[in-house]
mmCIF file of C-alpha atoms in Angstrom:
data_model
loop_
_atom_site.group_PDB
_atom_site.id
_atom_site.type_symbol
_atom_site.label_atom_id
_atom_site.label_comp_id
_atom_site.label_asym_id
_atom_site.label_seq_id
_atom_site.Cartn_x
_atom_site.Cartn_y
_atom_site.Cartn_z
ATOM 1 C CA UNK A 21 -10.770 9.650 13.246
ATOM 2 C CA UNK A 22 -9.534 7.631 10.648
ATOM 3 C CA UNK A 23 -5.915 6.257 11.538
ATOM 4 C CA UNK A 24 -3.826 3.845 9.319
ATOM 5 C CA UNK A 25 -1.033 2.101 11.038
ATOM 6 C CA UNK A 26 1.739 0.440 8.698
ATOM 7 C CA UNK A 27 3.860 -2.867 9.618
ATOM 8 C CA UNK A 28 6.331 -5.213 7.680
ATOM 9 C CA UNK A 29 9.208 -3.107 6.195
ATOM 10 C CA UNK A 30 12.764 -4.026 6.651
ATOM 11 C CA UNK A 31 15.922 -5.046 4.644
ATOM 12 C CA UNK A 32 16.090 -7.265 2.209
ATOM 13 C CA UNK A 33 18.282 -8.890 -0.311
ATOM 14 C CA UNK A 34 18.098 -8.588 -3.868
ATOM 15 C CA UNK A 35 15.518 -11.102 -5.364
ATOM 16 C CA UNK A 36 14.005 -11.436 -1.613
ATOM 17 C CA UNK A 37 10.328 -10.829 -0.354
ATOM 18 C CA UNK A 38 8.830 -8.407 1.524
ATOM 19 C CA UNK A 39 5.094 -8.427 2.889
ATOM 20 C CA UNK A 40 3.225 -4.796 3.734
ATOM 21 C CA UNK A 41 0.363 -4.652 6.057
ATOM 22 C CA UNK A 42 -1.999 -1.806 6.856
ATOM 23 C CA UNK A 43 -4.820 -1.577 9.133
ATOM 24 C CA UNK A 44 -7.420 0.731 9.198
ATOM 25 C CA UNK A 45 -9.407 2.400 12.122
ATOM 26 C CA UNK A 46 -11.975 4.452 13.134
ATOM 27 C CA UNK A 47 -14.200 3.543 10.353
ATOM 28 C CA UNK A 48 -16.030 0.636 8.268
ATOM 29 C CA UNK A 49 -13.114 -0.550 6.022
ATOM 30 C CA UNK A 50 -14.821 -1.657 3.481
ATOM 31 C CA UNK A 51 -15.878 1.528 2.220
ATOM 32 C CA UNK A 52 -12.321 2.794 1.324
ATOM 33 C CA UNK A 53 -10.373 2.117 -1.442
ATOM 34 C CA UNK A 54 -6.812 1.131 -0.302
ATOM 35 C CA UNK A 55 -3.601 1.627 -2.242
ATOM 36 C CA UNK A 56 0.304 1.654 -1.428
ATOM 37 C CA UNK A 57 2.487 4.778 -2.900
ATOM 38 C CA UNK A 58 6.228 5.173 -2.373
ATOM 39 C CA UNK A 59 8.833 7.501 -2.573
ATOM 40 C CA UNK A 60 13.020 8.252 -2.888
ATOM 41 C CA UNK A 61 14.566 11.012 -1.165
ATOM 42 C CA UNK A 62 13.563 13.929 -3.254
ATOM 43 C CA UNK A 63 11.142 12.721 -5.398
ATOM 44 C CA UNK A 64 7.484 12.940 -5.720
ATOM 45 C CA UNK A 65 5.631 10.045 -4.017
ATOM 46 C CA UNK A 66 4.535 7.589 -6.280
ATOM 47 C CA UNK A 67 1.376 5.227 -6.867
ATOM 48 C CA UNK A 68 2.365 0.931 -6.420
ATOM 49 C CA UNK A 69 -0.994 -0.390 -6.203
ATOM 50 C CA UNK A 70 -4.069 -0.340 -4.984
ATOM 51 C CA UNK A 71 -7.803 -2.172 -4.896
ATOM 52 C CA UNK A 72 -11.047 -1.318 -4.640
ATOM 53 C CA UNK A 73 -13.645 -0.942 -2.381
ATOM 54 C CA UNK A 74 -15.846 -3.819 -0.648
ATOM 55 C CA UNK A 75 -14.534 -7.294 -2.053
ATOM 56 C CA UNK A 76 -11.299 -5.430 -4.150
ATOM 57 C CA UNK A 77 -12.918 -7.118 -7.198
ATOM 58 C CA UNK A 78 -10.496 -4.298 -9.104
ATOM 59 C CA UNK A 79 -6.927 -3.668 -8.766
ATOM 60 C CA UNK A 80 -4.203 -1.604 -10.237
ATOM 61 C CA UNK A 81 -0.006 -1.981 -10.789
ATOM 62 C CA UNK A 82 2.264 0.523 -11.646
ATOM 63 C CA UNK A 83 3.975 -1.042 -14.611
ATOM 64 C CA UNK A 84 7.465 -1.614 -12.779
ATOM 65 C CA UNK A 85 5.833 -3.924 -9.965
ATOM 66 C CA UNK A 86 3.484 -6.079 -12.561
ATOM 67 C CA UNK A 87 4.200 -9.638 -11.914
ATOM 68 C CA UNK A 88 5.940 -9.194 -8.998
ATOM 69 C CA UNK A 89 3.474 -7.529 -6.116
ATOM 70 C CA UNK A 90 0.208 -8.545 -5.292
ATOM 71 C CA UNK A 91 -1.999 -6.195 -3.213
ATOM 72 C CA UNK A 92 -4.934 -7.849 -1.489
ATOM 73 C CA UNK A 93 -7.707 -6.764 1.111
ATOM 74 C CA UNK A 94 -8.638 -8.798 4.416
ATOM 75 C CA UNK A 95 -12.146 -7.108 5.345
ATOM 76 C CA UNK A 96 -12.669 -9.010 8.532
ATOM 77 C CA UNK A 97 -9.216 -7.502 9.487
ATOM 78 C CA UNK A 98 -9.625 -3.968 8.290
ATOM 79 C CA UNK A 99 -6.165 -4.707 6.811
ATOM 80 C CA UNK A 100 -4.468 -4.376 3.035
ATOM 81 C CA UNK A 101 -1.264 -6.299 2.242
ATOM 82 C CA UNK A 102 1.815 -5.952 -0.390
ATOM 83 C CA UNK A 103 3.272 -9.029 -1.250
ATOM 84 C CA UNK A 104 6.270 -8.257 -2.469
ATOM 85 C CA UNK A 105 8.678 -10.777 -4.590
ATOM 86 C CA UNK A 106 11.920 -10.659 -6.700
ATOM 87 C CA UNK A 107 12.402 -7.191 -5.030
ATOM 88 C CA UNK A 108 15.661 -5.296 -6.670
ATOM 89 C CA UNK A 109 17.414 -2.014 -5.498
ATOM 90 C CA UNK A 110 15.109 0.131 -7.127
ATOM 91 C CA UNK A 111 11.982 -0.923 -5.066
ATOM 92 C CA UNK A 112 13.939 0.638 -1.877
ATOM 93 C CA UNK A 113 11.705 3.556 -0.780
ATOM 94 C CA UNK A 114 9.541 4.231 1.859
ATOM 95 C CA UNK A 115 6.053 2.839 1.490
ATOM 96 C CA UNK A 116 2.826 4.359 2.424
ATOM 97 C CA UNK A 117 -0.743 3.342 2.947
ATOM 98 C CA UNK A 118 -3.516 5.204 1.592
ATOM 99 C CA UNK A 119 -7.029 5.198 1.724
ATOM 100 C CA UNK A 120 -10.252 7.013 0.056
ATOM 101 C CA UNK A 121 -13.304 6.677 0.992
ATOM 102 C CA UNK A 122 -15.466 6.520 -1.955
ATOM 103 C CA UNK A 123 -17.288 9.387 -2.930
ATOM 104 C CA UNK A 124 -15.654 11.205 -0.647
ATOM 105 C CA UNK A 125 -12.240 13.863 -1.268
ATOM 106 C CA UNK A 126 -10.875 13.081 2.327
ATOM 107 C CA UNK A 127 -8.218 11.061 2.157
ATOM 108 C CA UNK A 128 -5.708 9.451 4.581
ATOM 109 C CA UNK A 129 -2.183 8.130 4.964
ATOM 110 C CA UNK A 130 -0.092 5.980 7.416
ATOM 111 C CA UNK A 131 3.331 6.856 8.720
ATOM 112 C CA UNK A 132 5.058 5.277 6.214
ATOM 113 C CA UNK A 133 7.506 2.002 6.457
ATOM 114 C CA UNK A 134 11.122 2.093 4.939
ATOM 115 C CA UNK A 135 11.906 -1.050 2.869
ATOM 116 C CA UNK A 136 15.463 -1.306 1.742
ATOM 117 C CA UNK A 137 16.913 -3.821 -0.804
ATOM 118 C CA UNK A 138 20.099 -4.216 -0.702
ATOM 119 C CA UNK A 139 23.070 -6.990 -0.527
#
């Protein structure tokens, strides 16, 4: 069973930094695509970023987080990080992990972390 388990949310101040990790279980990592989604009170939950498979030679930004979050993949971890600088008020959400395996429709999320940013 495939299990993702989320770390490194908080509070922040405006124009602070914020670092995401995710680990993956229960099954080679390196076959999933990883990504990080997030979502307000009442709203639909959103795409951030994500990379691909085996050496995450391809990634993708949501246009509001370009330049400022980098997403990256540690395959001898089984982990995927969000770097997250110059945060402002309208990054506060909570954050979830995802993963896909490729070429397959199963696909998995962690329990979600809460970042806040806020003076």
């Amino acid at each position: 069973q495939v299990q993702l388990v989320e770390s490194g949310g908080g509070l922040v101040q405006p124009g602070g930094s914020l670092r995401l990790s995710c680990e993956l279980s229960g099954d080679m990592f390196i076959l999933y695509a990883m990504g990080w989604y997030r979502q307000d009170p009442g709203e639909q939950r959103q795409p951030v970023a994500s990379i691909s498979n085996l050496r995450g030679e391809t990634t993708f930004y949501a246009d509001s987080v370009k330049g400022r979050f980098t997403i990256s993949r540690d395959n001898a971890k089984n982990t995927v990080s969000l770097q997250m600088n110059s945060l402002t008020p309208e990054d506060t959400a909570v954050y979830y992990c995802h993963a896909i395996r490729v070429g397959e429709r199963t696909d998995y999320w962690g329990q979600g972390t809460q970042v806040t940013v806020s003076s």
